[in-house]
Amino acid sequence: MTSQISTMQALKYSKARGLYMEENIQIPKLTTSHKVIVKMAAVGICGTVLSISKGDFPVPDNITLGHELCGVVHKLGDDVTTVTVGQRVVIDTTKGCNSCYFCSARIPNMCPKGGIGTYLGLSLDGGLANYIIVDEVDLHPIPDDLTSSQAVLIEPMACLLNAWKLSKVADTATSKVLILGGGIAGLHLVNYLDFIEVKNLTISQRSHDRRKRLEKIGYKNVRVISNEALHQEYLENCEDDLWGFDNIIDCTGNPEAINSAYNYLRPGGRLVIYGCCPPDTKLEVPLQDLTFKEKHISGSFMQPYNYDPAVEIITALARSGRLEISTYGMQEYKFNEFKKGFEDLSNRKITKAILLIN
């Protein structure tokens, strides 16, 4: 008889040790009747996790990282009814208390008892481990034809959907839309917007190599432009209110780029800041211009109630051939190759590392 495995590995971070793999951790046990143990299959590594590994993003000491999660249901609590053992799932990482004003307003990402304070991999132990225990309500089944590496893109797509909703584009056929940044967030947002046929879509990117990747993909309705060329356009047309963009979504977190982007808004335009800026930076806005031209500025943080539509979108993109991992500069690594994945991501050899867990 084969003895049952009772321990696992987990990829953790601490100030003293940095990024490290802890061995021989006890596999979690079911604690309540609505809990589920998930055997992890794949976890995406984004810029936030890379920042954590460098000590640039505050997290609890010795936390298990990972919030872009795909796995297989392993064990069920007695009262679980919505998933079955062996079912492939992704895990919603946004929680609320379900009783405060923000939760009743359907923005649990702002919940003072939940939100970032209960986000898996940022505040609570995440999924960079062989197993994780979660609540039944946090699980979303995925179709069999979606690979685990594609499924980890559901969490960032859910977050990007929040930014897209906040941008309140009036008409996808005529509104002029600008995406700042051609990193992994900008790539996926542009991929989705081109798929739903946003007709007047521009993406600005400083890096020559990233612009070439965007051009090579061959989007139907996307203009790729350098930051310098875009700013030159502004300088040549800044007295013309018809020039510019109705909706701008920042995916850079670069304060200089964001401050420039405000000037690119047409009257009535909306700027949504999705990228995470350093804590001591500020937006420099001419308030009279903001008032007289009725411009709007919004942040976008996490993803309230966007997992189900994100599952549908990622599935549709994959089935249409628009989600090939190598096309977008992503790379798969075995769990024990995590150092190589983080190194390649840090050196910008790839846009995202995907760790294959089990």
PDB file of C-alpha atoms in Angstrom, residues 145-332:
ATOM      1  CA  ASP A 145     -10.303  22.944 -23.487  1.00  0.00           C
ATOM      2  CA  LEU A 146      -8.753  25.863 -21.580  1.00  0.00           C
ATOM      3  CA  THR A 147      -5.185  25.071 -20.537  1.00  0.00           C
ATOM      4  CA  SER A 148      -4.049  25.792 -17.001  1.00  0.00           C
ATOM      5  CA  SER A 149      -1.536  28.342 -18.329  1.00  0.00           C
ATOM      6  CA  GLN A 150      -4.321  30.158 -20.147  1.00  0.00           C
ATOM      7  CA  ALA A 151      -6.606  29.946 -17.109  1.00  0.00           C
ATOM      8  CA  VAL A 152      -4.189  31.873 -14.857  1.00  0.00           C
ATOM      9  CA  LEU A 153      -4.907  34.875 -17.096  1.00  0.00           C
ATOM     10  CA  ILE A 154      -8.497  34.993 -15.799  1.00  0.00           C
ATOM     11  CA  GLU A 155      -7.531  36.884 -12.621  1.00  0.00           C
ATOM     12  CA  PRO A 156      -5.700  39.715 -14.454  1.00  0.00           C
ATOM     13  CA  MET A 157      -8.488  39.858 -17.040  1.00  0.00           C
ATOM     14  CA  ALA A 158     -11.012  40.262 -14.222  1.00  0.00           C
ATOM     15  CA  CYS A 159      -8.977  43.204 -12.915  1.00  0.00           C
ATOM     16  CA  LEU A 160      -8.662  44.735 -16.388  1.00  0.00           C
ATOM     17  CA  LEU A 161     -12.434  44.432 -16.844  1.00  0.00           C
ATOM     18  CA  ASN A 162     -12.853  46.687 -13.826  1.00  0.00           C
ATOM     19  CA  ALA A 163     -10.675  49.343 -15.485  1.00  0.00           C
ATOM     20  CA  TRP A 164     -12.580  48.942 -18.752  1.00  0.00           C
ATOM     21  CA  LYS A 165     -15.944  49.382 -16.988  1.00  0.00           C
ATOM     22  CA  LEU A 166     -14.685  52.464 -15.131  1.00  0.00           C
ATOM     23  CA  SER A 167     -13.562  54.022 -18.394  1.00  0.00           C
ATOM     24  CA  LYS A 168     -17.245  54.136 -19.471  1.00  0.00           C
ATOM     25  CA  VAL A 169     -16.564  54.102 -23.203  1.00  0.00           C
ATOM     26  CA  ALA A 170     -19.638  55.583 -24.870  1.00  0.00           C
ATOM     27  CA  ASP A 171     -19.329  53.933 -28.272  1.00  0.00           C
ATOM     28  CA  THR A 172     -16.823  51.246 -29.251  1.00  0.00           C
ATOM     29  CA  ALA A 173     -17.194  52.264 -32.900  1.00  0.00           C
ATOM     30  CA  THR A 174     -16.410  55.988 -32.547  1.00  0.00           C
ATOM     31  CA  SER A 175     -14.806  56.681 -29.150  1.00  0.00           C
ATOM     32  CA  LYS A 176     -11.053  57.199 -29.329  1.00  0.00           C
ATOM     33  CA  VAL A 177      -9.325  54.920 -26.813  1.00  0.00           C
ATOM     34  CA  LEU A 178      -5.680  55.015 -25.668  1.00  0.00           C
ATOM     35  CA  ILE A 179      -3.919  52.303 -23.655  1.00  0.00           C
ATOM     36  CA  LEU A 180      -0.691  53.381 -21.970  1.00  0.00           C
ATOM     37  CA  GLY A 181       1.892  50.594 -21.813  1.00  0.00           C
ATOM     38  CA  GLY A 182       2.501  47.424 -23.794  1.00  0.00           C
ATOM     39  CA  GLY A 183       3.535  45.194 -20.903  1.00  0.00           C
ATOM     40  CA  ILE A 184       1.460  42.136 -20.044  1.00  0.00           C
ATOM     41  CA  ALA A 185      -1.530  44.152 -18.756  1.00  0.00           C
ATOM     42  CA  GLY A 186      -1.602  46.404 -21.813  1.00  0.00           C
ATOM     43  CA  LEU A 187      -1.157  43.405 -24.119  1.00  0.00           C
ATOM     44  CA  HIS A 188      -4.133  41.562 -22.672  1.00  0.00           C
ATOM     45  CA  LEU A 189      -6.354  44.614 -22.549  1.00  0.00           C
ATOM     46  CA  VAL A 190      -5.617  45.492 -26.173  1.00  0.00           C
ATOM     47  CA  ASN A 191      -6.136  41.858 -27.192  1.00  0.00           C
ATOM     48  CA  TYR A 192      -9.606  41.896 -25.619  1.00  0.00           C
ATOM     49  CA  LEU A 193     -10.582  45.341 -26.960  1.00  0.00           C
ATOM     50  CA  ASP A 194      -9.513  44.406 -30.474  1.00  0.00           C
ATOM     51  CA  PHE A 195     -11.492  41.158 -30.128  1.00  0.00           C
ATOM     52  CA  ILE A 196     -14.697  43.070 -29.279  1.00  0.00           C
ATOM     53  CA  GLU A 197     -13.888  45.433 -32.166  1.00  0.00           C
ATOM     54  CA  VAL A 198     -13.121  48.713 -30.473  1.00  0.00           C
ATOM     55  CA  LYS A 199     -12.445  50.595 -33.695  1.00  0.00           C
ATOM     56  CA  ASN A 200     -10.299  53.603 -32.704  1.00  0.00           C
ATOM     57  CA  LEU A 201      -7.708  52.016 -30.454  1.00  0.00           C
ATOM     58  CA  THR A 202      -4.154  53.251 -29.830  1.00  0.00           C
ATOM     59  CA  ILE A 203      -1.487  51.764 -27.570  1.00  0.00           C
ATOM     60  CA  SER A 204       1.615  53.739 -26.636  1.00  0.00           C
ATOM     61  CA  GLN A 205       4.798  51.975 -25.571  1.00  0.00           C
ATOM     62  CA  ARG A 206       8.268  53.319 -24.850  1.00  0.00           C
ATOM     63  CA  SER A 207      10.144  50.070 -25.521  1.00  0.00           C
ATOM     64  CA  HIS A 208      11.048  49.389 -29.157  1.00  0.00           C
ATOM     65  CA  ASP A 209      10.984  45.605 -28.579  1.00  0.00           C
ATOM     66  CA  ARG A 210       7.519  45.704 -27.045  1.00  0.00           C
ATOM     67  CA  ARG A 211       6.223  47.830 -29.919  1.00  0.00           C
ATOM     68  CA  LYS A 212       7.596  45.267 -32.350  1.00  0.00           C
ATOM     69  CA  ARG A 213       5.811  42.474 -30.472  1.00  0.00           C
ATOM     70  CA  LEU A 214       2.538  44.386 -30.683  1.00  0.00           C
ATOM     71  CA  GLU A 215       3.004  45.048 -34.390  1.00  0.00           C
ATOM     72  CA  LYS A 216       3.895  41.400 -35.046  1.00  0.00           C
ATOM     73  CA  ILE A 217       0.655  40.187 -33.430  1.00  0.00           C
ATOM     74  CA  GLY A 218      -1.244  42.033 -36.140  1.00  0.00           C
ATOM     75  CA  TYR A 219      -4.313  43.451 -34.427  1.00  0.00           C
ATOM     76  CA  LYS A 220      -7.093  44.660 -36.725  1.00  0.00           C
ATOM     77  CA  ASN A 221      -7.944  48.032 -35.188  1.00  0.00           C
ATOM     78  CA  VAL A 222      -4.870  48.976 -33.151  1.00  0.00           C
ATOM     79  CA  ARG A 223      -2.388  51.775 -33.798  1.00  0.00           C
ATOM     80  CA  VAL A 224       0.958  51.208 -32.070  1.00  0.00           C
ATOM     81  CA  ILE A 225       2.944  54.349 -31.288  1.00  0.00           C
ATOM     82  CA  SER A 226       5.976  55.344 -29.219  1.00  0.00           C
ATOM     83  CA  ASN A 227       5.551  57.623 -26.212  1.00  0.00           C
ATOM     84  CA  GLU A 228       7.717  60.241 -27.910  1.00  0.00           C
ATOM     85  CA  ALA A 229       5.711  60.228 -31.141  1.00  0.00           C
ATOM     86  CA  LEU A 230       2.446  60.468 -29.206  1.00  0.00           C
ATOM     87  CA  HIS A 231       3.682  63.444 -27.211  1.00  0.00           C
ATOM     88  CA  GLN A 232       4.841  65.124 -30.405  1.00  0.00           C
ATOM     89  CA  GLU A 233       1.322  64.710 -31.797  1.00  0.00           C
ATOM     90  CA  TYR A 234       0.002  66.448 -28.687  1.00  0.00           C
ATOM     91  CA  LEU A 235       2.438  69.349 -29.032  1.00  0.00           C
ATOM     92  CA  GLU A 236       1.361  69.847 -32.631  1.00  0.00           C
ATOM     93  CA  ASN A 237      -2.362  69.693 -31.820  1.00  0.00           C
ATOM     94  CA  CYS A 238      -2.728  70.893 -28.218  1.00  0.00           C
ATOM     95  CA  GLU A 239      -4.894  73.878 -29.213  1.00  0.00           C
ATOM     96  CA  ASP A 240      -7.386  71.616 -31.006  1.00  0.00           C
ATOM     97  CA  ASP A 241     -10.030  70.083 -28.705  1.00  0.00           C
ATOM     98  CA  LEU A 242     -10.939  67.573 -31.403  1.00  0.00           C
ATOM     99  CA  TRP A 243      -7.491  65.978 -31.124  1.00  0.00           C
ATOM    100  CA  GLY A 244      -6.912  63.451 -28.386  1.00  0.00           C
ATOM    101  CA  PHE A 245      -8.736  60.608 -26.715  1.00  0.00           C
ATOM    102  CA  ASP A 246     -12.102  60.087 -25.064  1.00  0.00           C
ATOM    103  CA  ASN A 247     -10.896  57.243 -22.868  1.00  0.00           C
ATOM    104  CA  ILE A 248      -7.392  56.522 -21.582  1.00  0.00           C
ATOM    105  CA  ILE A 249      -6.421  53.516 -19.441  1.00  0.00           C
ATOM    106  CA  ASP A 250      -2.971  53.552 -17.871  1.00  0.00           C
ATOM    107  CA  CYS A 251      -1.274  50.151 -17.539  1.00  0.00           C
ATOM    108  CA  THR A 252       2.175  51.502 -16.645  1.00  0.00           C
ATOM    109  CA  GLY A 253       2.009  52.921 -13.124  1.00  0.00           C
ATOM    110  CA  ASN A 254       4.482  55.521 -14.412  1.00  0.00           C
ATOM    111  CA  PRO A 255       3.645  58.963 -12.922  1.00  0.00           C
ATOM    112  CA  GLU A 256       5.331  60.835 -15.779  1.00  0.00           C
ATOM    113  CA  ALA A 257       3.310  58.933 -18.391  1.00  0.00           C
ATOM    114  CA  ILE A 258       0.080  59.444 -16.454  1.00  0.00           C
ATOM    115  CA  ASN A 259       0.617  63.176 -16.020  1.00  0.00           C
ATOM    116  CA  SER A 260       1.271  63.484 -19.760  1.00  0.00           C
ATOM    117  CA  ALA A 261      -1.807  61.394 -20.533  1.00  0.00           C
ATOM    118  CA  TYR A 262      -4.132  63.838 -18.773  1.00  0.00           C
ATOM    119  CA  ASN A 263      -3.245  66.360 -21.484  1.00  0.00           C
ATOM    120  CA  TYR A 264      -4.285  63.887 -24.157  1.00  0.00           C
ATOM    121  CA  LEU A 265      -7.911  63.790 -22.962  1.00  0.00           C
ATOM    122  CA  ARG A 266     -10.543  65.430 -25.114  1.00  0.00           C
ATOM    123  CA  PRO A 267     -13.339  67.392 -23.345  1.00  0.00           C
ATOM    124  CA  GLY A 268     -15.529  64.972 -21.388  1.00  0.00           C
ATOM    125  CA  GLY A 269     -12.785  62.327 -21.492  1.00  0.00           C
ATOM    126  CA  ARG A 270     -11.950  59.778 -18.811  1.00  0.00           C
ATOM    127  CA  LEU A 271      -8.528  58.734 -17.502  1.00  0.00           C
ATOM    128  CA  VAL A 272      -8.445  55.443 -15.568  1.00  0.00           C
ATOM    129  CA  ILE A 273      -5.268  54.618 -13.655  1.00  0.00           C
ATOM    130  CA  TYR A 274      -4.851  50.838 -13.507  1.00  0.00           C
ATOM    131  CA  GLY A 275      -1.078  50.703 -13.072  1.00  0.00           C
ATOM    132  CA  CYS A 276       0.212  50.862  -9.490  1.00  0.00           C
ATOM    133  CA  CYS A 277       2.231  54.046  -8.883  1.00  0.00           C
ATOM    134  CA  PRO A 278       4.866  54.574  -6.174  1.00  0.00           C
ATOM    135  CA  PRO A 279       3.232  55.785  -2.919  1.00  0.00           C
ATOM    136  CA  ASP A 280       4.840  59.236  -2.831  1.00  0.00           C
ATOM    137  CA  THR A 281       3.863  60.307  -6.373  1.00  0.00           C
ATOM    138  CA  LYS A 282       1.106  62.752  -7.295  1.00  0.00           C
ATOM    139  CA  LEU A 283      -1.057  63.639 -10.264  1.00  0.00           C
ATOM    140  CA  GLU A 284      -0.537  67.213 -11.415  1.00  0.00           C
ATOM    141  CA  VAL A 285      -3.881  68.387 -12.799  1.00  0.00           C
ATOM    142  CA  PRO A 286      -4.914  71.907 -13.917  1.00  0.00           C
ATOM    143  CA  LEU A 287      -8.148  72.152 -11.952  1.00  0.00           C
ATOM    144  CA  GLN A 288      -9.793  74.797 -14.110  1.00  0.00           C
ATOM    145  CA  ASP A 289      -9.223  72.655 -17.182  1.00  0.00           C
ATOM    146  CA  LEU A 290     -10.672  69.675 -15.316  1.00  0.00           C
ATOM    147  CA  THR A 291     -13.799  71.686 -14.493  1.00  0.00           C
ATOM    148  CA  PHE A 292     -14.353  73.598 -17.710  1.00  0.00           C
ATOM    149  CA  LYS A 293     -13.768  70.559 -19.930  1.00  0.00           C
ATOM    150  CA  GLU A 294     -15.555  68.095 -17.628  1.00  0.00           C
ATOM    151  CA  LYS A 295     -12.706  65.605 -17.603  1.00  0.00           C
ATOM    152  CA  HIS A 296     -12.818  62.591 -15.281  1.00  0.00           C
ATOM    153  CA  ILE A 297     -10.069  60.724 -13.416  1.00  0.00           C
ATOM    154  CA  SER A 298     -10.500  57.353 -11.705  1.00  0.00           C
ATOM    155  CA  GLY A 299      -8.380  54.687 -10.100  1.00  0.00           C
ATOM    156  CA  SER A 300      -9.003  50.988 -10.712  1.00  0.00           C
ATOM    157  CA  PHE A 301      -8.174  48.465  -8.007  1.00  0.00           C
ATOM    158  CA  MET A 302      -8.719  44.714  -8.011  1.00  0.00           C
ATOM    159  CA  GLN A 303     -11.878  43.218  -9.495  1.00  0.00           C
ATOM    160  CA  PRO A 304     -15.368  43.228  -7.959  1.00  0.00           C
ATOM    161  CA  TYR A 305     -17.617  40.484  -9.386  1.00  0.00           C
ATOM    162  CA  ASN A 306     -15.717  40.097 -12.642  1.00  0.00           C
ATOM    163  CA  TYR A 307     -14.595  36.462 -12.476  1.00  0.00           C
ATOM    164  CA  ASP A 308     -17.497  34.883 -14.357  1.00  0.00           C
ATOM    165  CA  PRO A 309     -17.266  37.297 -17.314  1.00  0.00           C
ATOM    166  CA  ALA A 310     -13.467  36.948 -17.237  1.00  0.00           C
ATOM    167  CA  VAL A 311     -13.788  33.155 -17.540  1.00  0.00           C
ATOM    168  CA  GLU A 312     -16.016  33.631 -20.580  1.00  0.00           C
ATOM    169  CA  ILE A 313     -13.661  36.179 -22.169  1.00  0.00           C
ATOM    170  CA  ILE A 314     -10.463  34.164 -21.669  1.00  0.00           C
ATOM    171  CA  THR A 315     -12.220  31.053 -22.989  1.00  0.00           C
ATOM    172  CA  ALA A 316     -13.429  32.947 -26.072  1.00  0.00           C
ATOM    173  CA  LEU A 317      -9.967  34.418 -26.702  1.00  0.00           C
ATOM    174  CA  ALA A 318      -8.347  30.985 -26.364  1.00  0.00           C
ATOM    175  CA  ARG A 319     -10.845  29.324 -28.705  1.00  0.00           C
ATOM    176  CA  SER A 320     -10.309  32.055 -31.298  1.00  0.00           C
ATOM    177  CA  GLY A 321      -6.543  31.434 -31.288  1.00  0.00           C
ATOM    178  CA  ARG A 322      -5.782  34.764 -29.612  1.00  0.00           C
ATOM    179  CA  LEU A 323      -4.185  33.397 -26.445  1.00  0.00           C
ATOM    180  CA  GLU A 324      -1.083  31.488 -27.476  1.00  0.00           C
ATOM    181  CA  ILE A 325       1.356  31.731 -24.578  1.00  0.00           C
ATOM    182  CA  SER A 326       4.504  32.320 -26.653  1.00  0.00           C
ATOM    183  CA  THR A 327       2.858  35.001 -28.827  1.00  0.00           C
ATOM    184  CA  TYR A 328       2.489  37.250 -25.808  1.00  0.00           C
ATOM    185  CA  GLY A 329       5.977  36.656 -24.457  1.00  0.00           C
ATOM    186  CA  MET A 330       4.900  34.403 -21.593  1.00  0.00           C
ATOM    187  CA  GLN A 331       6.895  31.351 -20.504  1.00  0.00           C
ATOM    188  CA  GLU A 332       6.110  28.205 -18.499  1.00  0.00           C
TER     189      GLU A 332
END
